[in-house]
Amino acid sequence: MDTTGRISERRVVRALGWQSGDRLAITVVQRSVLLHRCAEGAFVMSDTPYVTVPSSARARSGVRAGQRVLVAADVAHDVLVVHPPSAVAAMLADYHRDLAGGEPE
């Protein structure tokens, strides 16, 4: 993600089939940003095959300017998920704890 919130990974947008003019709704769930196509969405896909996460969503998710993020396309649900490093670390910690048969903290 660049300093303006633009995600330069075009493959995920192509995989979802999103195009210029598509309306998007953007929400933050826990620490991750979810983008999905929605006729009533407040955001519109630009002419370029990029999505931009607004500064308000970046602030709520804890993503800093220029920070690397994990981007995942859920094609079956027409959703793009942007995970900040803190969410990835939490998911991996839970996963590794479960692998080791540990108890939740």
Short mmCIF file of C-alpha atoms in Angstrom, two decimals:
data_model
loop_
_atom_site.label_atom_id
_atom_site.label_comp_id
_atom_site.label_asym_id
_atom_site.label_seq_id
_atom_site.Cartn_x
_atom_site.Cartn_y
_atom_site.Cartn_z
CA MET A 1 0.00 0.00 0.00
CA ASP A 2 1.45 3.34 -0.93
CA THR A 3 1.26 6.53 1.11
CA THR A 4 -2.12 7.47 -0.40
CA GLY A 5 -3.69 4.11 0.47
CA ARG A 6 -3.51 2.77 -3.07
CA ILE A 7 -2.99 -0.97 -3.36
CA SER A 8 -0.83 -1.63 -6.38
CA GLU A 9 -1.60 -5.36 -6.63
CA ARG A 10 -3.69 -5.44 -9.80
CA ARG A 11 -4.14 -9.21 -9.90
CA VAL A 12 -6.60 -9.22 -7.00
CA VAL A 13 -8.77 -6.58 -8.68
CA ARG A 14 -8.68 -8.54 -11.96
CA ALA A 15 -9.52 -11.77 -10.11
CA LEU A 16 -12.61 -10.10 -8.66
CA GLY A 17 -13.61 -8.65 -12.02
CA TRP A 18 -13.97 -5.14 -10.62
CA GLN A 19 -14.02 -2.42 -13.24
CA SER A 20 -14.05 1.33 -13.58
CA GLY A 21 -17.30 2.75 -12.22
CA ASP A 22 -18.07 -0.16 -9.88
CA ARG A 23 -19.25 1.13 -6.51
CA LEU A 24 -17.56 -0.22 -3.39
CA ALA A 25 -18.47 -0.33 0.27
CA ILE A 26 -15.53 -0.27 2.66
CA THR A 27 -15.70 -1.42 6.28
CA VAL A 28 -13.22 -2.24 9.01
CA VAL A 29 -13.75 -5.50 10.90
CA GLN A 30 -11.46 -5.97 13.86
CA ARG A 31 -8.16 -4.84 12.29
CA SER A 32 -8.83 -5.73 8.66
CA VAL A 33 -10.36 -3.62 5.88
CA LEU A 34 -13.06 -5.24 3.75
CA LEU A 35 -14.00 -3.87 0.35
CA HIS A 36 -16.91 -5.24 -1.63
CA ARG A 37 -18.97 -4.26 -4.63
CA CYS A 38 -22.23 -2.69 -3.61
CA ALA A 39 -24.70 -0.64 -5.65
CA GLU A 40 -25.01 1.79 -2.72
CA GLY A 41 -21.26 1.93 -2.06
CA ALA A 42 -19.79 5.32 -1.24
CA PHE A 43 -16.58 4.69 -3.20
CA VAL A 44 -16.13 4.25 -6.95
CA MET A 45 -13.48 2.27 -8.81
CA SER A 46 -11.28 4.57 -10.87
CA ASP A 47 -10.17 4.10 -14.47
CA THR A 48 -7.01 2.38 -13.25
CA PRO A 49 -7.17 -1.19 -11.89
CA TYR A 50 -6.25 -0.14 -8.37
CA VAL A 51 -8.25 0.17 -5.19
CA THR A 52 -7.54 2.85 -2.64
CA VAL A 53 -8.25 2.40 1.06
CA PRO A 54 -9.49 5.73 2.45
CA SER A 55 -7.51 7.36 5.25
CA SER A 56 -10.36 6.86 7.74
CA ALA A 57 -10.29 3.07 7.17
CA ARG A 58 -6.49 3.03 7.31
CA ALA A 59 -6.57 4.85 10.65
CA ARG A 60 -9.20 2.49 12.11
CA SER A 61 -7.26 -0.58 11.00
CA GLY A 62 -3.90 0.76 12.14
CA VAL A 63 -2.29 0.72 8.69
CA ARG A 64 0.47 3.29 8.33
CA ALA A 65 1.45 5.07 5.13
CA GLY A 66 3.63 2.91 2.92
CA GLN A 67 3.24 -0.17 5.12
CA ARG A 68 3.17 -3.65 3.62
CA VAL A 69 -0.20 -5.39 3.96
CA LEU A 70 -1.58 -8.82 3.12
CA VAL A 71 -4.23 -8.53 0.41
CA ALA A 72 -6.63 -11.41 -0.22
CA ALA A 73 -9.38 -11.70 -2.82
CA ASP A 74 -12.38 -13.80 -1.83
CA VAL A 75 -13.81 -14.28 -5.31
CA ALA A 76 -16.75 -16.40 -4.13
CA HIS A 77 -17.97 -13.52 -1.94
CA ASP A 78 -16.75 -10.65 -4.17
CA VAL A 79 -14.67 -9.26 -1.31
CA LEU A 80 -11.16 -7.85 -1.08
CA VAL A 81 -9.61 -8.06 2.37
CA VAL A 82 -6.65 -5.94 3.45
CA HIS A 83 -4.89 -7.30 6.54
CA PRO A 84 -2.41 -5.03 8.34
CA PRO A 85 0.69 -6.64 9.89
CA SER A 86 -0.92 -6.63 13.34
CA ALA A 87 -3.86 -8.74 12.08
CA VAL A 88 -1.52 -11.17 10.31
CA ALA A 89 0.58 -11.52 13.48
CA ALA A 90 -2.53 -12.21 15.57
CA MET A 91 -3.81 -14.82 13.09
CA LEU A 92 -0.45 -16.57 12.99
CA ALA A 93 -0.14 -16.55 16.78
CA ASP A 94 -3.59 -18.16 17.10
CA TYR A 95 -2.79 -20.69 14.39
CA HIS A 96 0.55 -21.67 15.91
CA ARG A 97 -0.95 -21.92 19.37
CA ASP A 98 -3.62 -24.25 18.01
CA LEU A 99 -0.98 -26.34 16.24
CA ALA A 100 0.88 -26.76 19.50
CA GLY A 101 -2.34 -27.67 21.33
CA GLY A 102 -2.12 -24.62 23.57
CA GLU A 103 -4.90 -22.88 25.35
CA PRO A 104 -6.16 -19.44 24.34
CA GLU A 105 -4.58 -16.60 26.30
#
